[in-house]
Backbone as a printed PyTorch tensor [residue, N CA C, xyz], in Angstrom:
tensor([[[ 54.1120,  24.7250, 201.8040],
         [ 53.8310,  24.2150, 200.4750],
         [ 52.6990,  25.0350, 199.8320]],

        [[ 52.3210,  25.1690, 198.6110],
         [ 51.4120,  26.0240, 197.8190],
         [ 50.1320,  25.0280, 198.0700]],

        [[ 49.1870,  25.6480, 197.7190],
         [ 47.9170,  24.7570, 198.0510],
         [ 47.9290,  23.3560, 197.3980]],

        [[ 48.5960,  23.5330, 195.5670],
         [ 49.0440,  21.6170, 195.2850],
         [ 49.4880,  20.8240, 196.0690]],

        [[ 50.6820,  21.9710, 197.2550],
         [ 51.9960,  20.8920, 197.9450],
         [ 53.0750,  20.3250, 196.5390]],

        [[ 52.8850,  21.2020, 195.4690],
         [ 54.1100,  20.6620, 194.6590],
         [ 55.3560,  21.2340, 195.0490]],

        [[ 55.0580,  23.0500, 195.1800],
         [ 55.8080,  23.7340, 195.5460],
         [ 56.0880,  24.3290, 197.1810]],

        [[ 57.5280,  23.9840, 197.7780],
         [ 57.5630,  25.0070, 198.8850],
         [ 57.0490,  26.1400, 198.7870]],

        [[ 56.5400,  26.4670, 200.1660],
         [ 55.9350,  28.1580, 200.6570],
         [ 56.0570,  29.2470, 200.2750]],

        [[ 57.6930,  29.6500, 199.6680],
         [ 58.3900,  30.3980, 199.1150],
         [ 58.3670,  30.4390, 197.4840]],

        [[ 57.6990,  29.8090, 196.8190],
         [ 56.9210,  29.7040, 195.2990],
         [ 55.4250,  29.4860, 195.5030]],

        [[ 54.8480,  30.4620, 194.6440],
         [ 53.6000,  30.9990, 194.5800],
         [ 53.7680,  30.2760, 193.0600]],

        [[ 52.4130,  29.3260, 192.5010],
         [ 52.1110,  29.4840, 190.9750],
         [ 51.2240,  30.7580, 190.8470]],

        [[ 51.8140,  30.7490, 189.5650],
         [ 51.8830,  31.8320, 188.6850],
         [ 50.1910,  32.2450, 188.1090]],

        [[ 49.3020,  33.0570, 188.4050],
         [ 48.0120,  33.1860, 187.7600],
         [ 48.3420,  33.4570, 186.2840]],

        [[ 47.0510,  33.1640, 185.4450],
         [ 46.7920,  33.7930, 184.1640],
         [ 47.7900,  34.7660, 183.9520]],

        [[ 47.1850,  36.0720, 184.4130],
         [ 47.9360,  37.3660, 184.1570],
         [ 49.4810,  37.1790, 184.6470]],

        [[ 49.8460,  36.8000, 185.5880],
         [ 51.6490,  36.3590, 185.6850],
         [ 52.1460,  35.9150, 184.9210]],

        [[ 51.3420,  34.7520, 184.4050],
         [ 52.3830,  33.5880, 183.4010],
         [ 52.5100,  34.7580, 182.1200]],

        [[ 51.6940,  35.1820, 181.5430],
         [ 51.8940,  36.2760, 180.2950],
         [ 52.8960,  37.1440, 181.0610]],

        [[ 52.9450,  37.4110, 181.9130],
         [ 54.4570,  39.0290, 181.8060],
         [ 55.7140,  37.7610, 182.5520]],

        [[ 55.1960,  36.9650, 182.8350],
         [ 56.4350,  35.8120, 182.8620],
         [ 57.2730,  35.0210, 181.4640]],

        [[ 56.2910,  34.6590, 180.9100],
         [ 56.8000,  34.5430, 179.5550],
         [ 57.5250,  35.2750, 178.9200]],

        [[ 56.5910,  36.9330, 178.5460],
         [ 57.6300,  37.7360, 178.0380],
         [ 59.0510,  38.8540, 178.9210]],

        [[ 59.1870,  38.3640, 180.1890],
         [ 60.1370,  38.5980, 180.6320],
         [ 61.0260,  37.0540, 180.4820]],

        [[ 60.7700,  36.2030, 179.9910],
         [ 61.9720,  35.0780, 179.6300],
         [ 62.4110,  35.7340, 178.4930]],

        [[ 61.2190,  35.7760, 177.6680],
         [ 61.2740,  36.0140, 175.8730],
         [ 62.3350,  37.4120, 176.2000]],

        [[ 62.1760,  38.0860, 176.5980],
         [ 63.4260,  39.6040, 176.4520],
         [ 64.6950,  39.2650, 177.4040]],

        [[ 64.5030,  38.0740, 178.1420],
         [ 65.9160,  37.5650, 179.0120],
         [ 66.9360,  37.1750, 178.1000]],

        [[ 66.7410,  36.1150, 177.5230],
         [ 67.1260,  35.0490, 176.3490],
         [ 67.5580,  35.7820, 174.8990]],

        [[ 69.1560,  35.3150, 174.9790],
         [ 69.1170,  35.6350, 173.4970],
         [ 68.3570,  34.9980, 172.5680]],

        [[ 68.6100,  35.6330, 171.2190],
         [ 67.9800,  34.9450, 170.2240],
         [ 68.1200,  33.5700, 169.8620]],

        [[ 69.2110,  32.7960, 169.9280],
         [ 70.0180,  31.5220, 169.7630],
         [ 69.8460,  30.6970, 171.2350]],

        [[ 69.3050,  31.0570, 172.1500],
         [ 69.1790,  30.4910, 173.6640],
         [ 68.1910,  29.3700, 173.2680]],

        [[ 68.5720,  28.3790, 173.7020],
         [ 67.0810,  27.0400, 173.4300],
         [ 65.6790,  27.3840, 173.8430]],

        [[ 66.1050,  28.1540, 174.8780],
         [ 64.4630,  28.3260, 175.6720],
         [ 63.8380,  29.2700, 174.6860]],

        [[ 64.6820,  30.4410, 173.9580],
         [ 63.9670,  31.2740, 172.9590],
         [ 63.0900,  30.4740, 171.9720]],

        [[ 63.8440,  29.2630, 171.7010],
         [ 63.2290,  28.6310, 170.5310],
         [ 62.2950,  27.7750, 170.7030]],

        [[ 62.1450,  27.4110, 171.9240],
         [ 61.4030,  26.2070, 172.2320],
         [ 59.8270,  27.0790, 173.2470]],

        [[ 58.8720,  26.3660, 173.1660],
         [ 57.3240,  26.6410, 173.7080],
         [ 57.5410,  26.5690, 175.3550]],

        [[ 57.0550,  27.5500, 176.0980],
         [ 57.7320,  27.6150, 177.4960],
         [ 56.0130,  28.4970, 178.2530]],

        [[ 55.9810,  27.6960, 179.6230],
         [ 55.0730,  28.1960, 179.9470],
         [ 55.6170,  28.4220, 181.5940]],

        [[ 55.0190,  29.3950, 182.1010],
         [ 55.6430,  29.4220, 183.3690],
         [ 54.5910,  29.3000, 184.3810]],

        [[ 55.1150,  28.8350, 185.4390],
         [ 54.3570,  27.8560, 186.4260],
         [ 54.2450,  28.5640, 188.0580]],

        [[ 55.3940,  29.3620, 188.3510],
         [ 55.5650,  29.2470, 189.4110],
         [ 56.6860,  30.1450, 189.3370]],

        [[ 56.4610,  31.2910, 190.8550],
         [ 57.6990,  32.4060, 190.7700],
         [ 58.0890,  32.7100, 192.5320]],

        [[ 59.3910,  32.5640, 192.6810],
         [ 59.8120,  32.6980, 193.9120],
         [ 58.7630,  34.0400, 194.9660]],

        [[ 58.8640,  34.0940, 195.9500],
         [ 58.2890,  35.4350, 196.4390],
         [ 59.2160,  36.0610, 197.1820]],

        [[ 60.5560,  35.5900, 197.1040],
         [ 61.6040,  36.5980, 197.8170],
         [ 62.7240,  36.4000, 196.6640]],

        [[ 62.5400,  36.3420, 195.4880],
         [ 63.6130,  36.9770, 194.3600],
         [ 63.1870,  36.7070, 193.1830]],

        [[ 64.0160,  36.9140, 192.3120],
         [ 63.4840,  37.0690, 190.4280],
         [ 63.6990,  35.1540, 189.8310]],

        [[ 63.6230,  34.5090, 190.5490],
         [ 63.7930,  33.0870, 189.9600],
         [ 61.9550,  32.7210, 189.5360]],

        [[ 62.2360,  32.0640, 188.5950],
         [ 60.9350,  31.8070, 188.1740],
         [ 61.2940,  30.3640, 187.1670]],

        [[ 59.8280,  29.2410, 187.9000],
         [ 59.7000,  27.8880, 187.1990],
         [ 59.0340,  28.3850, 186.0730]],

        [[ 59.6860,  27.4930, 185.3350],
         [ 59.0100,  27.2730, 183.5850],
         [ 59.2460,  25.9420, 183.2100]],

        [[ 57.6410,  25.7240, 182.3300],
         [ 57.9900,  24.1490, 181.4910],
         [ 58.6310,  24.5910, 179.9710]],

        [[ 60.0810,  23.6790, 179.8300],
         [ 59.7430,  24.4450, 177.8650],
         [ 59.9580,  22.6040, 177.4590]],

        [[ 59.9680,  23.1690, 175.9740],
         [ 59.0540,  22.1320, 175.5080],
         [ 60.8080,  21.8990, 174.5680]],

        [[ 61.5250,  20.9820, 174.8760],
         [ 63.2390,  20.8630, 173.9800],
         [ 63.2080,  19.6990, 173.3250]],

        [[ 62.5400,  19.8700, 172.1340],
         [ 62.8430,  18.5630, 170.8600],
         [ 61.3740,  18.2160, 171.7080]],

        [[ 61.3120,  16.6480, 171.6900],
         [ 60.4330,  15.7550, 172.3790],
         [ 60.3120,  15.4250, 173.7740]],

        [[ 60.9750,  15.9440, 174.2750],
         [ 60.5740,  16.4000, 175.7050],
         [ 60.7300,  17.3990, 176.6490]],

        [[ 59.6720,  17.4470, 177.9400],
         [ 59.7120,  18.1610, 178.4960],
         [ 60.0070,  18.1050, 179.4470]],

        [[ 60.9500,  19.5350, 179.8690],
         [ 61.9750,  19.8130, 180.7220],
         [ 61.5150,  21.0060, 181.7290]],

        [[ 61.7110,  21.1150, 183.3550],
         [ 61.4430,  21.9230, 184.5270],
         [ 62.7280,  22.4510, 184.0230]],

        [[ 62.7340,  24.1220, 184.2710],
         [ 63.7260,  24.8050, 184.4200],
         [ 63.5480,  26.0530, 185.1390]],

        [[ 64.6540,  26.2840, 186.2980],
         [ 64.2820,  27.7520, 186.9250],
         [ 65.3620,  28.4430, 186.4420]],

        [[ 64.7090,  29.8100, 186.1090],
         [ 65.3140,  30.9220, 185.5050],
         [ 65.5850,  31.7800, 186.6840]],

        [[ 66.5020,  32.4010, 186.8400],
         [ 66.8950,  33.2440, 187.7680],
         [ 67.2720,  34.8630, 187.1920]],

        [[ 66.4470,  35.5900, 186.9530],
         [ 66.6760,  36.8880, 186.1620],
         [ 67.5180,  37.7250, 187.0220]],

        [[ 68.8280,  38.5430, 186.4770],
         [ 69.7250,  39.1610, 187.2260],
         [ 69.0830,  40.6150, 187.3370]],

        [[ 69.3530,  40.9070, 188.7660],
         [ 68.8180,  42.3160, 189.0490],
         [ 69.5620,  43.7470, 188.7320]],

        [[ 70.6930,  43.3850, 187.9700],
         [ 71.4960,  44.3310, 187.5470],
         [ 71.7460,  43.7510, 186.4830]],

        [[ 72.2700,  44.7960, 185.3130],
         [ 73.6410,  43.9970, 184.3240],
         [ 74.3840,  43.5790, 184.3570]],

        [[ 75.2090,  43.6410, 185.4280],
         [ 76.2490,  42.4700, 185.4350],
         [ 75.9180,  41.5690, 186.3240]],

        [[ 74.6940,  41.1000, 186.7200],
         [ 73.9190,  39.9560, 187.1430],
         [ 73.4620,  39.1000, 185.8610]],

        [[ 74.0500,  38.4650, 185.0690],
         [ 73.1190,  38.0250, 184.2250],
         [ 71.8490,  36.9430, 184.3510]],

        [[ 71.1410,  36.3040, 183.6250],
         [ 70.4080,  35.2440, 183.5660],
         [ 70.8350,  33.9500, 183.6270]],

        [[ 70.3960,  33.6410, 184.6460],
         [ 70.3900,  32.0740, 184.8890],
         [ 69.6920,  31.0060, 184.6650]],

        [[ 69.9970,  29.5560, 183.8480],
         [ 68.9710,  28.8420, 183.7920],
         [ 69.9620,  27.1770, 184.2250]],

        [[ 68.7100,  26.7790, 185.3790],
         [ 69.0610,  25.5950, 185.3910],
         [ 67.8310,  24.5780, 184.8860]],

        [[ 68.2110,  23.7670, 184.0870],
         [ 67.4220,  22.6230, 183.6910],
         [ 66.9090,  21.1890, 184.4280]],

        [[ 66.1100,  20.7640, 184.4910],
         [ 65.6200,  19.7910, 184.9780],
         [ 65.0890,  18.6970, 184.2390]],

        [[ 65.3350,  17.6540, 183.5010],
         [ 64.6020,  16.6190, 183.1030],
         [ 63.4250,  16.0710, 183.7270]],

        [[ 63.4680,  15.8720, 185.1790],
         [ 62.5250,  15.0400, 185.7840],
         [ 61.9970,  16.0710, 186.6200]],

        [[ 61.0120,  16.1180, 187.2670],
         [ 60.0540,  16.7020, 187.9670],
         [ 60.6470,  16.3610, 189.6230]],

        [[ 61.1740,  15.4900, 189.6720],
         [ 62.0360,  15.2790, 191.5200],
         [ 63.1250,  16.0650, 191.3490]],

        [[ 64.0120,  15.9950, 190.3800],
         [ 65.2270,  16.9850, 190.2550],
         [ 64.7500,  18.2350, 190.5480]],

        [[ 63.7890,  18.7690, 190.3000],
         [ 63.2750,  20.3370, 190.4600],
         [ 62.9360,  20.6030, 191.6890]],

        [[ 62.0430,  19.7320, 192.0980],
         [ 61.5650,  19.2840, 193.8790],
         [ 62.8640,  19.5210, 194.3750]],

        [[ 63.6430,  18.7120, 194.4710],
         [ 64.8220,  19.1020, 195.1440],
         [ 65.7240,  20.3790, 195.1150]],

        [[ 65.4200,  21.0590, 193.5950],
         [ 66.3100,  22.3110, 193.8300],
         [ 65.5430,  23.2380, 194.5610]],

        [[ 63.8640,  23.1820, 194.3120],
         [ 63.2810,  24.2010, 195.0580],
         [ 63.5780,  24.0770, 196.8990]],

        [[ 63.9690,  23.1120, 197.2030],
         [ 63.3830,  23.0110, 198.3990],
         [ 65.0460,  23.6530, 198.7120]],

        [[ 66.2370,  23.0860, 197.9490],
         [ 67.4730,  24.1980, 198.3970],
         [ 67.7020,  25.4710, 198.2570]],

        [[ 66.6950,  25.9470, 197.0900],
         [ 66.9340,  27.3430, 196.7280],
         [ 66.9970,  28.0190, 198.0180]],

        [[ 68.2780,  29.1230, 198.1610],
         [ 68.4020,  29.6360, 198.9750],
         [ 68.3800,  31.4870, 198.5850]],

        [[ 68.5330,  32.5620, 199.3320],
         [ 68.9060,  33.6180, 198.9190],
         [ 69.9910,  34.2460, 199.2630]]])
């Protein structure tokens, strides 16, 4: 677990300087019309054995956990799964597999 214990071993949160080149690697992931483009997104937390990375964004009036999974090629594209609740996310981290 990370020193909170929010996250398994295998997610590191994200320092100062991460969350900024985390952000703008969502911001150049995401099309223009993508919700997460439009909506306030901060990132939290980034795998240490692949390109998936936690983010809070901010959709209408609430806020939603989502891990982004950035593809390592072009025809890998971007992945986003959403989370409403904060246990739904708990649980995907702890399956994320590689």
């Amino acid at each position: 677990m990370t020193p909170s214990g929010l996250f398994p071993e295998s997610w590191r949160i994200a320092s100062d300087d991460q969350r900024v080149d985390l952000e703008k690697q969502l911001v150049e992931a995401v099309a223009d019309d993508h919700p997460l483009a439009l909506a306030p997104v901060a990132a939290v937390a980034s795998c240490v054995d692949c390109a998936a990375v936690v983010y809070t964004a901010g959709l209408g009036r609430e806020l939603v956990w989502t891990i982004v999974t950035f593809g390592r090629s072009d025809s890998a594209g971007t992945r986003v799964d959403v989370f409403p609740a904060f246990a739904g996310l708990r649980r995907a981290l702890a399956a994320h597999l590689h």
